[in-house]
Tab-separated table of C-alpha atoms in Angstrom:
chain	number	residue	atom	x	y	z
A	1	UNK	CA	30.801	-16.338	4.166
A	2	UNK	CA	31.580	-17.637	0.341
A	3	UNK	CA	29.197	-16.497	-2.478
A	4	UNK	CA	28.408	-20.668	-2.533
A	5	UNK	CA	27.204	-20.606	1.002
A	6	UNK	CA	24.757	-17.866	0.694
A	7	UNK	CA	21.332	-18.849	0.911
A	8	UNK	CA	18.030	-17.411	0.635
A	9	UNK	CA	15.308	-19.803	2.202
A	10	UNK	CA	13.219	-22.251	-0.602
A	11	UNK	CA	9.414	-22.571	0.275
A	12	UNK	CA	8.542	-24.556	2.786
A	13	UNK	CA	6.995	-27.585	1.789
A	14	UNK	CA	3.780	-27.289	3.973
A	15	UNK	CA	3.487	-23.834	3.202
A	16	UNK	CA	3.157	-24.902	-0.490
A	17	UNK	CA	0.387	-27.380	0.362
A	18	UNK	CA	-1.700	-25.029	2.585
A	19	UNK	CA	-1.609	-22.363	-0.580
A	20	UNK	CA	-2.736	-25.290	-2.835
A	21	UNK	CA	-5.199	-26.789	-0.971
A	22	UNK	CA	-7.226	-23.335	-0.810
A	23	UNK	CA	-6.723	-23.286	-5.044
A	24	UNK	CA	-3.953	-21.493	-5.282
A	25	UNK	CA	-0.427	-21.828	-6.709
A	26	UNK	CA	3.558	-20.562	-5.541
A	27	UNK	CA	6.204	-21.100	-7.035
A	28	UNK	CA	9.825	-19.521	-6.181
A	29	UNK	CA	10.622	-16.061	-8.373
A	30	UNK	CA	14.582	-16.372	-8.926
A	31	UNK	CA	17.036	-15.581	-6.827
A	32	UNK	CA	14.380	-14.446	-4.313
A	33	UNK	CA	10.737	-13.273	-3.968
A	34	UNK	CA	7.997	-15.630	-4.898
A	35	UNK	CA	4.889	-15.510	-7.275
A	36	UNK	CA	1.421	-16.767	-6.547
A	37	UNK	CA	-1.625	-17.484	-8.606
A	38	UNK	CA	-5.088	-18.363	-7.984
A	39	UNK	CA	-5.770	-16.513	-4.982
A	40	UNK	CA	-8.740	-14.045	-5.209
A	41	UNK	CA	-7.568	-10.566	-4.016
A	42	UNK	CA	-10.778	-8.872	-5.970
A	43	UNK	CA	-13.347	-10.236	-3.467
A	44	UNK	CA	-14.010	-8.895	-0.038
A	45	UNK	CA	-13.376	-12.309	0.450
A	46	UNK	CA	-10.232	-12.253	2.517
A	47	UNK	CA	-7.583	-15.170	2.020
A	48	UNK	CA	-7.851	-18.353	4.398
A	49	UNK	CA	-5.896	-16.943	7.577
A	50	UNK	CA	-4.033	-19.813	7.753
A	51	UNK	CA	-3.007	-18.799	3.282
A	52	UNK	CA	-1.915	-15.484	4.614
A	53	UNK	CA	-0.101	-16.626	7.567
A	54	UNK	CA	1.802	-19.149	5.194
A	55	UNK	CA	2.202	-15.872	2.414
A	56	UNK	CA	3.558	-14.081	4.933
A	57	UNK	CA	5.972	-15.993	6.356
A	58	UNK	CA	7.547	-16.954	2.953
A	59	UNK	CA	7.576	-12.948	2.377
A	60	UNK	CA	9.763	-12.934	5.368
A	61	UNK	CA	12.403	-15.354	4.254
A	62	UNK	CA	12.547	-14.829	0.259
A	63	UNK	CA	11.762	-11.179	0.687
A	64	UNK	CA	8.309	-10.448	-2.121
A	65	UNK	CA	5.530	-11.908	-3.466
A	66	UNK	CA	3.727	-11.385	-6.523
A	67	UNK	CA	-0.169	-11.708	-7.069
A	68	UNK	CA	-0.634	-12.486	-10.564
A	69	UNK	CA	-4.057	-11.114	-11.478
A	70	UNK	CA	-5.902	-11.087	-14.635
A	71	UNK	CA	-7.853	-8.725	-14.418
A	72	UNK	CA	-7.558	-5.123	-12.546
A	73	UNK	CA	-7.471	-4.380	-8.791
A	74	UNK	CA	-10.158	-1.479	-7.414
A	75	UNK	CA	-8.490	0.703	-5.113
A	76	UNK	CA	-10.285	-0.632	-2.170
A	77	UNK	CA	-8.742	-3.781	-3.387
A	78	UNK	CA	-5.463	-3.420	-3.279
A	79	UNK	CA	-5.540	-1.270	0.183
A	80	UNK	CA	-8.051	-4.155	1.577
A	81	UNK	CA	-5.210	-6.885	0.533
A	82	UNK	CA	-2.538	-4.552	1.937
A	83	UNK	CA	-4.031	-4.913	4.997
A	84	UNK	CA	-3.392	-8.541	5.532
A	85	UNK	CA	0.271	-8.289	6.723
A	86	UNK	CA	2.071	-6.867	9.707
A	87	UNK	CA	0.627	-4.208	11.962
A	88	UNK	CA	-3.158	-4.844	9.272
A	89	UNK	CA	-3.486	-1.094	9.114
A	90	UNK	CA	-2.657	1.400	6.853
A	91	UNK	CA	-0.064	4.007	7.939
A	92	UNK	CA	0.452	6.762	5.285
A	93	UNK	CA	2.889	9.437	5.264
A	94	UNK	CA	3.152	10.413	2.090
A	95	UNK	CA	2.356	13.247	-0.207
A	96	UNK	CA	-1.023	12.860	-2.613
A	97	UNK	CA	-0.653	13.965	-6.587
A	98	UNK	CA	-3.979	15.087	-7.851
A	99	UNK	CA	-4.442	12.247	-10.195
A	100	UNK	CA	-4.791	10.214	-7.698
A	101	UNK	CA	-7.993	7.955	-7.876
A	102	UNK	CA	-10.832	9.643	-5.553
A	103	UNK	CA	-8.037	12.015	-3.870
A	104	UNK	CA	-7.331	8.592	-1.440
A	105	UNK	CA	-4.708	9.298	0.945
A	106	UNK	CA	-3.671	6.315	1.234
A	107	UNK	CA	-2.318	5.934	-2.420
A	108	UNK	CA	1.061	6.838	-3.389
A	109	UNK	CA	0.964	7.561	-6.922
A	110	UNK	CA	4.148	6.935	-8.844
A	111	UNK	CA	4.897	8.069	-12.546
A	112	UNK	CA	7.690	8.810	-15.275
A	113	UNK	CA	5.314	11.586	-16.355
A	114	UNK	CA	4.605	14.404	-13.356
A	115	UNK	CA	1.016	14.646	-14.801
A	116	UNK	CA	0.499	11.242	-14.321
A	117	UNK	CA	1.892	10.870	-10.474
A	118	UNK	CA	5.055	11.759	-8.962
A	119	UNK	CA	7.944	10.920	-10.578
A	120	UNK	CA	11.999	10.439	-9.459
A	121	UNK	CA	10.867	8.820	-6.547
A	122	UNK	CA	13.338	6.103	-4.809
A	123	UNK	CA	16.893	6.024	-6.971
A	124	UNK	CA	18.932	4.819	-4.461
A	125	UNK	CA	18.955	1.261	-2.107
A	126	UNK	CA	15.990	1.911	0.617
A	127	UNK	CA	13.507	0.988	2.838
A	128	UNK	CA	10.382	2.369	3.400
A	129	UNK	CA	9.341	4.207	6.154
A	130	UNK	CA	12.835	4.709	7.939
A	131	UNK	CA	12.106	7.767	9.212
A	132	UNK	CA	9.676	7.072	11.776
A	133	UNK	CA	10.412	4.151	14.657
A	134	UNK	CA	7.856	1.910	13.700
A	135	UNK	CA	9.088	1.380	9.919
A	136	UNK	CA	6.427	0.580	7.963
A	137	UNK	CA	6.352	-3.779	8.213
A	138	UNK	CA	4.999	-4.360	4.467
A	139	UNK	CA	5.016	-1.734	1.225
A	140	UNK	CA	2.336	-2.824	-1.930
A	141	UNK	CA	3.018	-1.719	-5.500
A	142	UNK	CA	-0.003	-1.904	-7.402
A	143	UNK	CA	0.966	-2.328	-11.231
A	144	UNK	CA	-1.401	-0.027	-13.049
A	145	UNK	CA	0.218	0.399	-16.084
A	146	UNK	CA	3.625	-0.623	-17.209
A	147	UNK	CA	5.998	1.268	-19.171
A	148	UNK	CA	6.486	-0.110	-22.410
A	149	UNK	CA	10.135	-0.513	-22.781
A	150	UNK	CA	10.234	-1.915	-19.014
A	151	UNK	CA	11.276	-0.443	-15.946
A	152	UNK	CA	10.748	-2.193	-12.668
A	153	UNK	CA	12.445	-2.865	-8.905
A	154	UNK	CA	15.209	-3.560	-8.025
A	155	UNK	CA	15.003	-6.301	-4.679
A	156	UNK	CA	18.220	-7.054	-2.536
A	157	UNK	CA	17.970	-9.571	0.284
A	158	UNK	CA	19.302	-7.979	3.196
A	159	UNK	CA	20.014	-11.174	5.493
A	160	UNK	CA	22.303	-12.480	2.113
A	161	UNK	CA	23.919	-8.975	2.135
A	162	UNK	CA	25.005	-9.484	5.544
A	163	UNK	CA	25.931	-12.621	5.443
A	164	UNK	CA	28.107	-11.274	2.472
A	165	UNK	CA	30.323	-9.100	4.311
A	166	UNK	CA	33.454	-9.794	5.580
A	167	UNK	CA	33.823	-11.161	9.348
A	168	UNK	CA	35.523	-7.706	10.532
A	169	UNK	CA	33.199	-5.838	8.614
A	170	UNK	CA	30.342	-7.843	10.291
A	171	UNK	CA	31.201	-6.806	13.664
A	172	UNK	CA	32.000	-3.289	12.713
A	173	UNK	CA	28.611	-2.721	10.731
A	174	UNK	CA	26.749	-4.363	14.335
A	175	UNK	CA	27.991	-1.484	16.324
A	176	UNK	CA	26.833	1.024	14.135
A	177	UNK	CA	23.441	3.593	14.210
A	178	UNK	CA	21.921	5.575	11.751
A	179	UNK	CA	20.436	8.613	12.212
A	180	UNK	CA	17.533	9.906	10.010
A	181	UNK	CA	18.384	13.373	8.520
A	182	UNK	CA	14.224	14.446	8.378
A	183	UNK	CA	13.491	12.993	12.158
A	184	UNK	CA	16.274	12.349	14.438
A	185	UNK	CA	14.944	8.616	14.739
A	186	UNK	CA	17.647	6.090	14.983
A	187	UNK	CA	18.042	3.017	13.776
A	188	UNK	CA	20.886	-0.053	13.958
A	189	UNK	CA	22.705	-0.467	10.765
A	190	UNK	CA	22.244	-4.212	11.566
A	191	UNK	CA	19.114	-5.367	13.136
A	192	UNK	CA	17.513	-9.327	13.528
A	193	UNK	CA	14.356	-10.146	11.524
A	194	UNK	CA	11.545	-10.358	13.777
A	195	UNK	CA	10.192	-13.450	12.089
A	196	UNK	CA	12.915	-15.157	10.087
A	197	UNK	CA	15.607	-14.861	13.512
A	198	UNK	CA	17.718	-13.530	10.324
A	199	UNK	CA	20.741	-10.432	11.102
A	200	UNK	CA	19.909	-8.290	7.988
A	201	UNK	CA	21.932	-4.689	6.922
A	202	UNK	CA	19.384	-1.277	7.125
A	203	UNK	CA	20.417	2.039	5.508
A	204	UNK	CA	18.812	4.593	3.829
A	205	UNK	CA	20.541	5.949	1.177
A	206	UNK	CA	18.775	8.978	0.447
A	207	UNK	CA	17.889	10.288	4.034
A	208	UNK	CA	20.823	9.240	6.370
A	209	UNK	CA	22.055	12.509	8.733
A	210	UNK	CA	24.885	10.669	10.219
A	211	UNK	CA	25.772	7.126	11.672
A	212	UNK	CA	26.942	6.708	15.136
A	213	UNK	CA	29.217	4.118	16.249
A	214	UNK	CA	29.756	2.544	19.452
A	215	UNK	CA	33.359	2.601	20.957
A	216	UNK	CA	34.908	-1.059	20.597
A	217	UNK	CA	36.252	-0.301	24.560
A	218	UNK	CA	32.994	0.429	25.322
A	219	UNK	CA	33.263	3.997	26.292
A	220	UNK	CA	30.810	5.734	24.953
A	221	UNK	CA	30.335	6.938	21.239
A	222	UNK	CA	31.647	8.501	17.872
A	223	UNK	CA	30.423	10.405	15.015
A	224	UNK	CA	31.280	8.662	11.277
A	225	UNK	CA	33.345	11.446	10.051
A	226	UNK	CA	32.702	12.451	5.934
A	227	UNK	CA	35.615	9.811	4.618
A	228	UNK	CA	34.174	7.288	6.885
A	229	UNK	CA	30.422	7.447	6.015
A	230	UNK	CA	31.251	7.611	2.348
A	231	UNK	CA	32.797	4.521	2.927
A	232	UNK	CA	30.221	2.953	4.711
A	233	UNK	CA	27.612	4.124	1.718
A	234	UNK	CA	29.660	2.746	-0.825
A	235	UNK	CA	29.684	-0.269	1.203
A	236	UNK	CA	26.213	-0.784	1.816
A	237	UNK	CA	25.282	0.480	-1.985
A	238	UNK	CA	28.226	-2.298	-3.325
A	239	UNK	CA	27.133	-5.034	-1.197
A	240	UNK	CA	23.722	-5.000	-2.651
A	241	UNK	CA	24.304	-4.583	-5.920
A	242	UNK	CA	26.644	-7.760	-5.731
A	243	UNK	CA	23.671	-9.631	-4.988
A	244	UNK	CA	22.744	-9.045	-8.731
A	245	UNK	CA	25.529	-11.308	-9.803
A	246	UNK	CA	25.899	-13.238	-6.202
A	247	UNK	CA	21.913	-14.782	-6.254
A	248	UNK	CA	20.481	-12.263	-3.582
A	249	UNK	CA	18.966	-9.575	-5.803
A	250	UNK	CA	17.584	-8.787	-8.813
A	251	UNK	CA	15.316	-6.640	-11.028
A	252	UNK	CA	11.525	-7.664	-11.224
A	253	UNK	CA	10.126	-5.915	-14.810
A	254	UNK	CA	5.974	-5.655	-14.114
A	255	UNK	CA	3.148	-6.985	-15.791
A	256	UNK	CA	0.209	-5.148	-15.568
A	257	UNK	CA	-2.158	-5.466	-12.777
A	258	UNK	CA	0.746	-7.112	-10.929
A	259	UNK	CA	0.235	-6.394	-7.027
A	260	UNK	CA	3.919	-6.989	-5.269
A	261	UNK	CA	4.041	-7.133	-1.662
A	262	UNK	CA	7.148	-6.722	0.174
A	263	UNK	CA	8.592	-7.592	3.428
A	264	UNK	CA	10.011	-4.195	4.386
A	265	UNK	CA	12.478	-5.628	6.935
A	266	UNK	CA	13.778	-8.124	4.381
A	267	UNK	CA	14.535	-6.856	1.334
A	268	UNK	CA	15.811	-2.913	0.298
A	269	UNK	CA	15.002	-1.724	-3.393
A	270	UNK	CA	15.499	0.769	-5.828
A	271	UNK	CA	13.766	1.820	-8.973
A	272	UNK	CA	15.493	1.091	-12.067
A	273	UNK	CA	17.147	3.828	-13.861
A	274	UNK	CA	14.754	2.820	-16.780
A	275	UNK	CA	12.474	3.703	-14.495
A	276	UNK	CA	12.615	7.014	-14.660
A	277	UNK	CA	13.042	7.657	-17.968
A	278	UNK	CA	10.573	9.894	-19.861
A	279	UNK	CA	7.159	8.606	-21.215
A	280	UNK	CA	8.521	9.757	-24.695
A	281	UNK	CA	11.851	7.213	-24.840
A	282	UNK	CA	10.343	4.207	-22.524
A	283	UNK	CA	6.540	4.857	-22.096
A	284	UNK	CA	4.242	5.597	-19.731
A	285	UNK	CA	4.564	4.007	-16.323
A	286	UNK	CA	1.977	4.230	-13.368
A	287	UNK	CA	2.262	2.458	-9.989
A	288	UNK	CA	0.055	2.942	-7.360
A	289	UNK	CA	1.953	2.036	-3.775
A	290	UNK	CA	0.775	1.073	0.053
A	291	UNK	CA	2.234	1.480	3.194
A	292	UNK	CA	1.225	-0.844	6.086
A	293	UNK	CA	1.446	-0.192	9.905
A	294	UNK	CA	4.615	-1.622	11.901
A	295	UNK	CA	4.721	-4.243	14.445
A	296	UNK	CA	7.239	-2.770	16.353
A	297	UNK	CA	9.846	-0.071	16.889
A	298	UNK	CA	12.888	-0.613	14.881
A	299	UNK	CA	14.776	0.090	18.124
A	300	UNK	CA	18.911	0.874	18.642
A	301	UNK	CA	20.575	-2.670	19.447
A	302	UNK	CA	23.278	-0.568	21.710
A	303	UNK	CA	22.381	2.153	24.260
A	304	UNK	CA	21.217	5.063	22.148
A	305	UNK	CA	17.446	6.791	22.405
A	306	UNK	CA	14.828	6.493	19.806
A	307	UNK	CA	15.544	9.640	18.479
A	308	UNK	CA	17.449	12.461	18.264
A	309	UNK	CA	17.702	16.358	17.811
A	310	UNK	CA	19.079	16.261	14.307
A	311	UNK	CA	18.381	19.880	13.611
A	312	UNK	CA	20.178	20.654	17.112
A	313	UNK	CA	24.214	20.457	17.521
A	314	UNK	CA	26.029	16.973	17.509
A	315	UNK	CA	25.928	15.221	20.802
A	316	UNK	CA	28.709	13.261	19.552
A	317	UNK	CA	31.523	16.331	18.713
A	318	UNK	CA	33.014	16.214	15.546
A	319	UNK	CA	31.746	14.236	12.531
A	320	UNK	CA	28.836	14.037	10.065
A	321	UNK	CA	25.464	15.587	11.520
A	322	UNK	CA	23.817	17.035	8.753
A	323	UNK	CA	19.596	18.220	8.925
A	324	UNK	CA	16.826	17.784	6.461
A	325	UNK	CA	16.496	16.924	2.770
A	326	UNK	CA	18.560	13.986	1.500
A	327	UNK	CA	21.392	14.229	4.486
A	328	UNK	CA	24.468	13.008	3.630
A	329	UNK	CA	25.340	12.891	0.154
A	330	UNK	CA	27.888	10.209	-0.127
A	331	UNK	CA	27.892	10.876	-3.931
A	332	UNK	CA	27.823	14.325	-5.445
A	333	UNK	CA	26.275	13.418	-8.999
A	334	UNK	CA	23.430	10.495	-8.310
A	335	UNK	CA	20.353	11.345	-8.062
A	336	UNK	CA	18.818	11.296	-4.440
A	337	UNK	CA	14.864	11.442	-4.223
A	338	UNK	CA	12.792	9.938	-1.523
């Protein structure tokens, strides 16, 4: 597809109207996401359902929204708003840093300053939650304090992406598997939205133990060898950083007490390398982020399991199978941090 034809939905007109009829506003963020105003999220006043229905559905074609709030979230607020998207639960895997507010475990505390909250965390193009079936429908980032200097997210469209690619490449990427390197789960390098009917691209480029591909006579399976999933990495990481200068991906820089909601099917990010940088040269930065419960199994889209014995040998004979921490390292001097 050209760079001219790619498109990333606009809001739907009666969306709009249903937002601003309850007293809100939304207007489209550039090249994607979306930011809203004038909904309460400090109540335990939940959104009309019919606001949230509309919220979420435009998170599923232009990827984020952002609640502009003026004045700070509670905890209880932001994990109580988190809860209004895909599976409405919580589902929390992650570790807890002691500053944490009221040792909740359902805050992921994020810093550039390791007394602060954890810092390094998510370098590389991602989504959340790919190492369990399920993947986690919606992730929350809860703005507590921005770094001075800036420092945000990176967003890439992952329906664009696709649609980027060329033809052969298309077909080539559908008949592909990943394979977590921490769980053995598997799942299809290109999978369809569940709500916008979209084919998007899904690969984790920090925990990937190897990527299967199905024979193009149909018989049976191969392991990616090392040249090959390099490839493939530097594919998936150069395809999404196009959309930077192609109009399906860019950097959002915070504001405080911003509360960004993402469509974790949609859209893969990455923190900014200014992200990371120490308190000292770009100031202190503290997010505070939310997991939510999946819908449904990101399943294989050819005839592989669920999962697989990663730690075990290959199933597949010769080719990348690599176990635990980061996998494959399809660069030997980026940092990898999940």
């Amino acid at each position: 597809m050209k760079t001219d034809e790619l498109t990333i939905a606009p809001l739907d007109p009666a969306r709009v109207a249903r937002v601003e009829n309850c007293g809100g506003t939304i207007i489209p963020l550039e090249p994607l996401g979306t930011e809203v105003r004038g909904i309460d999220l400090i109540s335990e006043t939940l959104p009309d359902p019919e606001v949230v229905q509309a919220l979420e559905l435009e998170m599923a074609n232009r990827g984020f929204i952002v609640f502009k709030n003026d004045q700070p979230l509670s905890v209880d607020d932001f994990l109580r708003s988190s809860c209004l998207w895909g599976g409405r639960a919580l589902h929390s895997t992650h570790g807890m840093h002691p500053s944490t507010p009221g040792n909740n475990p359902h805050i992921f505390r994020l810093s550039n300053d390791r007394r602060a909250g954890i810092p390094g965390v998510g370098p590389q193009w991602h989504n959340d939650g790919s190492f369990i079936a399920a993947t986690f429908s919606h992730s929350g980032y809860h703005i507590i304090r921005p770094a001075e200097k800036g420092g945000g997210t990176y967003f890439a469209h992952q329906g664009a992406a696709y649609d980027a690619l060329p033809q052969n490449r298309q077909a080539y990427w559908r008949r592909l598997s990943s394979v977590n390197s921490a769980s053995g789960v598997v799942h299809p390098v290109v999978h369809k939205h569940p709500i916008s009917g979209r084919l998007c691209i899904w690969l984790h480029l920090g925990m990937t133990g190897a990527v299967i591909e199905k024979r193009t006579d149909g018989d049976g399976f191969r392991l990616l060898n090392a040249d090959e999933l390099t490839r493939l990495c530097h594919e998936y990481n150069d395809i999404l950083n196009a959309g930077l200068e192609n109009g399906y991906a860019a950097i959002y820089d915070y504001r405080e007490n911003d509360c960004v909601f993402i469509d974790n099917l949609a859209v893969a990010h990455r923190a900014s390398p200014e992200a990371h940088l120490p308190p000292e040269q770009q100031g202190l930065r503290i997010m505070h982020r939310s997991t939510v419960k999946g819908v449904r199994n990101l399943a294989p889209t050819v005839e592989l399991p669920q999962f697989l014995n990663i730690d075990g040998p290959s199933p597949f004979g010769e080719g990348v199978w690599k176990s635990g921490g980061v996998g494959f390292r399809w660069e030997d001097d980026i940092p990898m941090q999940n």
